[in-house]
Amino acid sequence: MLAVAVLAAGKGTRMRSALPKVLQPLAGASLVERVLASCDQLQPDRRLLIVGHQAERVEQSLAGHAGLEFVLQQPQNGTGHAVQQLLEPLADFSGDLLVLNGDVPLLRPETLVALLEQHHSSGAAVTLLSARLADPSGYGRVFADPSGAVSAIVEHRDCSDEQRLNNLTNAGIYCFNWQQLAAALPQLSSDNDQGELYLTDTVALLRPAMHLEVADADEITGINDRLQLSQCEAVLQQRLRCHWMAEGVTFTDPASCSLSEATRFGRDVVVEPQCHFRGASSIGDGCRIGPGCLIENSQLGEGCEVLHSVLRGASVGPHCSVGPFAQLRPGSKIAERCHIGNFVEVKNSTLAAGVKVNHLSYIGDADLGAGVNVGAGTITANYDGERKHRTVVGAGSKTGANSVLVAPLHLGQNVTVGAGSTITRDVPDNALALGRARQLVKDNWRAARP
Ligand code: UD1
Ligand code: MG
């Protein structure tokens, strides 16, 4: 039997944030979500999350995770005290307990598998992950002999100068034999610099205690402050870009682009500099994105080109071009082969195949039929000051430059709207609609003036 416990009750004082530390986001997922995901592959029988500081907020953020047991630690008196809270919920449990620090988000699932394997094959009472860090300051130091047997872990602040020279650091990831740990937990004391109960002190009470050193020290980076948060973000971004390059995406300037875990790319996508993908976006085969785009929770079909534009909650069919300087807002549903040009904003609207909105337009709450050509500066006036109304334009219609379509409004198919018109009444199929003052020309007007 395997139980996993994630320590997530701490405040994260060093973050100086209103947000509990484990909810800080990293490449689109919170620290605690990442830690939980790292043990999915192990298919544990029980998953427990120790919460305390802003417990409700942490629980709410994980509402979608079925089968998670929340255990309250109040007050938060250290990592040993946190694990003591498991004595009751795990009273009848026998097997292994994998303890994960909620602020160590870069662990690879394979590393946890290796930890459990070594733990089983050696029969140790506890096996912990360690790494040699170039700069181990802040971390607990692991004291071990060459066979891998650990005698103690000493926190940085409790170390002597000599002990600090040891750069073998504690990752905060442990596999315990639960029954042996349960017997050791009541023996913890708070005789240390922070006056807290340290989980690390159980290691000196359990025999044999072993460690497994990870090759990639990045994996065990703990996040205690914003500098470490930014360092982990950089590591994750590099992992994501490497993954997608291996899958056939070209990044012309990878370091200037950022990705989210849930973004998917097809083959032969080219991403130019300064492009940022957030949320769950998908980019079809052969798209060319950038430079300078923000794409969030949006879907692009194959062969699209997007340049210097912002897309949020939009879906765009194949072979469309967007930008430069366009904004597609939530609910924009754009079919194949459309052109959205410069300084165009689209919101909550459907554009059928081949629609062109090339310059300086606002299309909000509208449905444009196939092949509609929206003249430069056409605006849908969708808001009457109280409510939003829809504009429907039939297939094949054209609006002249600087048209205002005052919603609710229905233009039939193949309608032509004269330039500069303000259209307030519905227009039938094939008609010309004009809504502007007639031009007046006074001959020789200058000469007639005194
Ligand atoms: C801890 C380890 C240290 C290790 C480092 C790795 C201890 C005593 N020290 O130090 O050896 O090198 O992690 O990153 O364990 N938490 C609770 N309840 C509490 C206190 C903390 O749930 O009362 C949670 C925190 O939310 C956090 C985790 O435990 O997710 C670790 O706590 P933190 O204060 O960050 O410990 P470190 O000082 O980093
Ligand atoms: Mg920490």
PDB file of N, CA and C in Angstrom, residues 265-325:
ATOM      1  N   PHE A 265       1.066  21.921 -29.792  1.00  0.00           N
ATOM      2  CA  PHE A 265       1.469  22.401 -31.113  1.00  0.00           C
ATOM      3  C   PHE A 265       1.460  21.252 -32.104  1.00  0.00           C
ATOM      4  N   GLY A 266       1.075  21.552 -33.366  1.00  0.00           N
ATOM      5  CA  GLY A 266       1.209  20.575 -34.434  1.00  0.00           C
ATOM      6  C   GLY A 266       2.638  20.581 -34.978  1.00  0.00           C
ATOM      7  N   ARG A 267       2.826  19.882 -36.099  1.00  0.00           N
ATOM      8  CA  ARG A 267       4.144  19.827 -36.740  1.00  0.00           C
ATOM      9  C   ARG A 267       4.426  21.105 -37.526  1.00  0.00           C
ATOM     10  N   ASP A 268       5.715  21.416 -37.668  1.00  0.00           N
ATOM     11  CA  ASP A 268       6.163  22.508 -38.528  1.00  0.00           C
ATOM     12  C   ASP A 268       5.530  23.853 -38.184  1.00  0.00           C
ATOM     13  N   VAL A 269       5.237  24.024 -36.931  1.00  0.00           N
ATOM     14  CA  VAL A 269       4.828  25.360 -36.478  1.00  0.00           C
ATOM     15  C   VAL A 269       6.106  26.180 -36.327  1.00  0.00           C
ATOM     16  N   VAL A 270       6.058  27.447 -36.749  1.00  0.00           N
ATOM     17  CA  VAL A 270       7.201  28.331 -36.525  1.00  0.00           C
ATOM     18  C   VAL A 270       6.764  29.404 -35.530  1.00  0.00           C
ATOM     19  N   VAL A 271       7.494  29.503 -34.442  1.00  0.00           N
ATOM     20  CA  VAL A 271       7.193  30.511 -33.429  1.00  0.00           C
ATOM     21  C   VAL A 271       8.321  31.531 -33.447  1.00  0.00           C
ATOM     22  N   GLU A 272       7.981  32.743 -33.819  1.00  0.00           N
ATOM     23  CA  GLU A 272       8.981  33.803 -33.885  1.00  0.00           C
ATOM     24  C   GLU A 272       9.145  34.449 -32.504  1.00  0.00           C
ATOM     25  N   PRO A 273      10.075  35.389 -32.355  1.00  0.00           N
ATOM     26  CA  PRO A 273      10.380  35.904 -31.014  1.00  0.00           C
ATOM     27  C   PRO A 273       9.178  36.517 -30.285  1.00  0.00           C
ATOM     28  N   GLN A 274       9.280  36.528 -28.971  1.00  0.00           N
ATOM     29  CA  GLN A 274       8.323  37.207 -28.092  1.00  0.00           C
ATOM     30  C   GLN A 274       6.893  36.709 -28.243  1.00  0.00           C
ATOM     31  N   CYS A 275       6.718  35.409 -28.228  1.00  0.00           N
ATOM     32  CA  CYS A 275       5.363  34.859 -28.253  1.00  0.00           C
ATOM     33  C   CYS A 275       5.100  34.131 -26.950  1.00  0.00           C
ATOM     34  N   HIS A 276       3.891  34.303 -26.431  1.00  0.00           N
ATOM     35  CA  HIS A 276       3.561  33.743 -25.130  1.00  0.00           C
ATOM     36  C   HIS A 276       2.256  32.968 -25.241  1.00  0.00           C
ATOM     37  N   PHE A 277       2.290  31.724 -24.791  1.00  0.00           N
ATOM     38  CA  PHE A 277       1.132  30.831 -24.891  1.00  0.00           C
ATOM     39  C   PHE A 277       0.681  30.517 -23.476  1.00  0.00           C
ATOM     40  N   ARG A 278      -0.589  30.740 -23.201  1.00  0.00           N
ATOM     41  CA  ARG A 278      -1.094  30.500 -21.848  1.00  0.00           C
ATOM     42  C   ARG A 278      -2.328  29.634 -21.893  1.00  0.00           C
ATOM     43  N   GLY A 279      -2.614  29.026 -20.728  1.00  0.00           N
ATOM     44  CA  GLY A 279      -3.810  28.199 -20.620  1.00  0.00           C
ATOM     45  C   GLY A 279      -3.745  27.027 -21.561  1.00  0.00           C
ATOM     46  N   ALA A 280      -4.937  26.548 -21.976  1.00  0.00           N
ATOM     47  CA  ALA A 280      -4.993  25.392 -22.872  1.00  0.00           C
ATOM     48  C   ALA A 280      -5.203  25.900 -24.289  1.00  0.00           C
ATOM     49  N   SER A 281      -4.127  26.100 -25.012  1.00  0.00           N
ATOM     50  CA  SER A 281      -4.237  26.542 -26.400  1.00  0.00           C
ATOM     51  C   SER A 281      -3.756  25.421 -27.301  1.00  0.00           C
ATOM     52  N   SER A 282      -4.248  25.412 -28.545  1.00  0.00           N
ATOM     53  CA  SER A 282      -3.698  24.435 -29.484  1.00  0.00           C
ATOM     54  C   SER A 282      -3.428  25.125 -30.808  1.00  0.00           C
ATOM     55  N   ILE A 283      -2.284  24.818 -31.360  1.00  0.00           N
ATOM     56  CA  ILE A 283      -1.796  25.503 -32.559  1.00  0.00           C
ATOM     57  C   ILE A 283      -1.619  24.440 -33.632  1.00  0.00           C
ATOM     58  N   GLY A 284      -2.350  24.597 -34.744  1.00  0.00           N
ATOM     59  CA  GLY A 284      -2.353  23.559 -35.777  1.00  0.00           C
ATOM     60  C   GLY A 284      -1.063  23.476 -36.574  1.00  0.00           C
ATOM     61  N   ASP A 285      -0.927  22.395 -37.349  1.00  0.00           N
ATOM     62  CA  ASP A 285       0.250  22.160 -38.190  1.00  0.00           C
ATOM     63  C   ASP A 285       0.542  23.385 -39.053  1.00  0.00           C
ATOM     64  N   GLY A 286       1.811  23.694 -39.197  1.00  0.00           N
ATOM     65  CA  GLY A 286       2.245  24.696 -40.166  1.00  0.00           C
ATOM     66  C   GLY A 286       1.863  26.133 -39.844  1.00  0.00           C
ATOM     67  N   CYS A 287       1.392  26.412 -38.636  1.00  0.00           N
ATOM     68  CA  CYS A 287       1.081  27.814 -38.306  1.00  0.00           C
ATOM     69  C   CYS A 287       2.371  28.606 -38.149  1.00  0.00           C
ATOM     70  N   ARG A 288       2.279  29.896 -38.399  1.00  0.00           N
ATOM     71  CA  ARG A 288       3.401  30.792 -38.187  1.00  0.00           C
ATOM     72  C   ARG A 288       2.933  31.849 -37.193  1.00  0.00           C
ATOM     73  N   ILE A 289       3.546  31.849 -36.031  1.00  0.00           N
ATOM     74  CA  ILE A 289       3.083  32.718 -34.951  1.00  0.00           C
ATOM     75  C   ILE A 289       4.178  33.724 -34.630  1.00  0.00           C
ATOM     76  N   GLY A 290       3.789  34.995 -34.595  1.00  0.00           N
ATOM     77  CA  GLY A 290       4.729  36.009 -34.151  1.00  0.00           C
ATOM     78  C   GLY A 290       5.441  36.683 -35.292  1.00  0.00           C
ATOM     79  N   PRO A 291       6.340  37.602 -34.930  1.00  0.00           N
ATOM     80  CA  PRO A 291       6.714  37.953 -33.556  1.00  0.00           C
ATOM     81  C   PRO A 291       5.599  38.664 -32.779  1.00  0.00           C
ATOM     82  N   GLY A 292       5.766  38.628 -31.465  1.00  0.00           N
ATOM     83  CA  GLY A 292       4.949  39.456 -30.593  1.00  0.00           C
ATOM     84  C   GLY A 292       3.501  39.047 -30.431  1.00  0.00           C
ATOM     85  N   CYS A 293       3.215  37.817 -29.989  1.00  0.00           N
ATOM     86  CA  CYS A 293       1.819  37.404 -29.792  1.00  0.00           C
ATOM     87  C   CYS A 293       1.581  36.891 -28.375  1.00  0.00           C
ATOM     88  N   LEU A 294       0.334  37.093 -27.924  1.00  0.00           N
ATOM     89  CA  LEU A 294      -0.112  36.470 -26.683  1.00  0.00           C
ATOM     90  C   LEU A 294      -1.311  35.609 -27.051  1.00  0.00           C
ATOM     91  N   ILE A 295      -1.225  34.318 -26.809  1.00  0.00           N
ATOM     92  CA  ILE A 295      -2.299  33.403 -27.200  1.00  0.00           C
ATOM     93  C   ILE A 295      -2.709  32.610 -25.970  1.00  0.00           C
ATOM     94  N   GLU A 296      -3.967  32.817 -25.549  1.00  0.00           N
ATOM     95  CA  GLU A 296      -4.417  32.223 -24.293  1.00  0.00           C
ATOM     96  C   GLU A 296      -5.724  31.468 -24.527  1.00  0.00           C
ATOM     97  N   ASN A 297      -5.779  30.239 -24.084  1.00  0.00           N
ATOM     98  CA  ASN A 297      -6.996  29.419 -24.206  1.00  0.00           C
ATOM     99  C   ASN A 297      -7.639  29.569 -25.582  1.00  0.00           C
ATOM    100  N   SER A 298      -6.845  29.467 -26.627  1.00  0.00           N
ATOM    101  CA  SER A 298      -7.351  29.666 -27.989  1.00  0.00           C
ATOM    102  C   SER A 298      -6.902  28.519 -28.877  1.00  0.00           C
ATOM    103  N   GLN A 299      -7.687  28.272 -29.927  1.00  0.00           N
ATOM    104  CA  GLN A 299      -7.375  27.189 -30.846  1.00  0.00           C
ATOM    105  C   GLN A 299      -7.147  27.767 -32.237  1.00  0.00           C
ATOM    106  N   LEU A 300      -6.077  27.324 -32.874  1.00  0.00           N
ATOM    107  CA  LEU A 300      -5.803  27.754 -34.244  1.00  0.00           C
ATOM    108  C   LEU A 300      -5.747  26.524 -35.134  1.00  0.00           C
ATOM    109  N   GLY A 301      -6.463  26.577 -36.268  1.00  0.00           N
ATOM    110  CA  GLY A 301      -6.379  25.489 -37.235  1.00  0.00           C
ATOM    111  C   GLY A 301      -5.050  25.523 -37.969  1.00  0.00           C
ATOM    112  N   GLU A 302      -4.874  24.601 -38.913  1.00  0.00           N
ATOM    113  CA  GLU A 302      -3.566  24.522 -39.574  1.00  0.00           C
ATOM    114  C   GLU A 302      -3.336  25.720 -40.495  1.00  0.00           C
ATOM    115  N   GLY A 303      -2.070  26.019 -40.710  1.00  0.00           N
ATOM    116  CA  GLY A 303      -1.674  27.009 -41.710  1.00  0.00           C
ATOM    117  C   GLY A 303      -2.093  28.434 -41.420  1.00  0.00           C
ATOM    118  N   CYS A 304      -2.293  28.800 -40.184  1.00  0.00           N
ATOM    119  CA  CYS A 304      -2.653  30.195 -39.861  1.00  0.00           C
ATOM    120  C   CYS A 304      -1.384  31.027 -39.673  1.00  0.00           C
ATOM    121  N   GLU A 305      -1.542  32.329 -39.901  1.00  0.00           N
ATOM    122  CA  GLU A 305      -0.464  33.265 -39.593  1.00  0.00           C
ATOM    123  C   GLU A 305      -1.000  34.292 -38.619  1.00  0.00           C
ATOM    124  N   VAL A 306      -0.283  34.473 -37.532  1.00  0.00           N
ATOM    125  CA  VAL A 306      -0.698  35.446 -36.518  1.00  0.00           C
ATOM    126  C   VAL A 306       0.498  36.328 -36.210  1.00  0.00           C
ATOM    127  N   LEU A 307       0.302  37.622 -36.312  1.00  0.00           N
ATOM    128  CA  LEU A 307       1.431  38.544 -36.171  1.00  0.00           C
ATOM    129  C   LEU A 307       1.050  39.647 -35.192  1.00  0.00           C
ATOM    130  N   HIS A 308       1.890  39.872 -34.188  1.00  0.00           N
ATOM    131  CA  HIS A 308       1.691  40.961 -33.221  1.00  0.00           C
ATOM    132  C   HIS A 308       0.233  41.085 -32.777  1.00  0.00           C
ATOM    133  N   SER A 309      -0.328  40.023 -32.244  1.00  0.00           N
ATOM    134  CA  SER A 309      -1.746  40.050 -31.879  1.00  0.00           C
ATOM    135  C   SER A 309      -1.992  39.354 -30.551  1.00  0.00           C
ATOM    136  N   VAL A 310      -3.173  39.649 -29.997  1.00  0.00           N
ATOM    137  CA  VAL A 310      -3.580  39.051 -28.729  1.00  0.00           C
ATOM    138  C   VAL A 310      -4.838  38.215 -28.974  1.00  0.00           C
ATOM    139  N   LEU A 311      -4.804  36.954 -28.626  1.00  0.00           N
ATOM    140  CA  LEU A 311      -5.965  36.071 -28.783  1.00  0.00           C
ATOM    141  C   LEU A 311      -6.291  35.486 -27.418  1.00  0.00           C
ATOM    142  N   ARG A 312      -7.539  35.648 -26.985  1.00  0.00           N
ATOM    143  CA  ARG A 312      -7.939  35.069 -25.700  1.00  0.00           C
ATOM    144  C   ARG A 312      -9.281  34.405 -25.888  1.00  0.00           C
ATOM    145  N   GLY A 313      -9.373  33.145 -25.591  1.00  0.00           N
ATOM    146  CA  GLY A 313     -10.645  32.431 -25.691  1.00  0.00           C
ATOM    147  C   GLY A 313     -11.220  32.474 -27.089  1.00  0.00           C
ATOM    148  N   ALA A 314     -10.358  32.440 -28.092  1.00  0.00           N
ATOM    149  CA  ALA A 314     -10.823  32.522 -29.485  1.00  0.00           C
ATOM    150  C   ALA A 314     -10.565  31.196 -30.186  1.00  0.00           C
ATOM    151  N   SER A 315     -11.392  30.900 -31.202  1.00  0.00           N
ATOM    152  CA  SER A 315     -11.032  29.761 -32.040  1.00  0.00           C
ATOM    153  C   SER A 315     -10.981  30.243 -33.482  1.00  0.00           C
ATOM    154  N   VAL A 316      -9.950  29.819 -34.164  1.00  0.00           N
ATOM    155  CA  VAL A 316      -9.671  30.310 -35.503  1.00  0.00           C
ATOM    156  C   VAL A 316      -9.491  29.098 -36.408  1.00  0.00           C
ATOM    157  N   GLY A 317     -10.227  29.066 -37.507  1.00  0.00           N
ATOM    158  CA  GLY A 317     -10.149  27.927 -38.424  1.00  0.00           C
ATOM    159  C   GLY A 317      -8.859  27.930 -39.222  1.00  0.00           C
ATOM    160  N   PRO A 318      -8.694  26.924 -40.098  1.00  0.00           N
ATOM    161  CA  PRO A 318      -7.459  26.805 -40.854  1.00  0.00           C
ATOM    162  C   PRO A 318      -7.240  27.948 -41.849  1.00  0.00           C
ATOM    163  N   HIS A 319      -5.991  28.221 -42.117  1.00  0.00           N
ATOM    164  CA  HIS A 319      -5.558  29.155 -43.169  1.00  0.00           C
ATOM    165  C   HIS A 319      -6.120  30.568 -42.997  1.00  0.00           C
ATOM    166  N   CYS A 320      -6.175  31.032 -41.781  1.00  0.00           N
ATOM    167  CA  CYS A 320      -6.573  32.418 -41.539  1.00  0.00           C
ATOM    168  C   CYS A 320      -5.324  33.265 -41.309  1.00  0.00           C
ATOM    169  N   SER A 321      -5.470  34.576 -41.528  1.00  0.00           N
ATOM    170  CA  SER A 321      -4.382  35.450 -41.092  1.00  0.00           C
ATOM    171  C   SER A 321      -4.946  36.456 -40.095  1.00  0.00           C
ATOM    172  N   VAL A 322      -4.175  36.700 -39.063  1.00  0.00           N
ATOM    173  CA  VAL A 322      -4.602  37.583 -37.985  1.00  0.00           C
ATOM    174  C   VAL A 322      -3.486  38.586 -37.721  1.00  0.00           C
ATOM    175  N   GLY A 323      -3.836  39.858 -37.737  1.00  0.00           N
ATOM    176  CA  GLY A 323      -2.870  40.886 -37.394  1.00  0.00           C
ATOM    177  C   GLY A 323      -2.207  41.472 -38.614  1.00  0.00           C
ATOM    178  N   PRO A 324      -1.219  42.344 -38.428  1.00  0.00           N
ATOM    179  CA  PRO A 324      -0.671  42.738 -37.135  1.00  0.00           C
ATOM    180  C   PRO A 324      -1.654  43.584 -36.316  1.00  0.00           C
ATOM    181  N   PHE A 325      -1.487  43.535 -35.012  1.00  0.00           N
ATOM    182  CA  PHE A 325      -2.212  44.382 -34.058  1.00  0.00           C
ATOM    183  C   PHE A 325      -3.719  44.124 -34.050  1.00  0.00           C
TER     184      PHE A 325
END
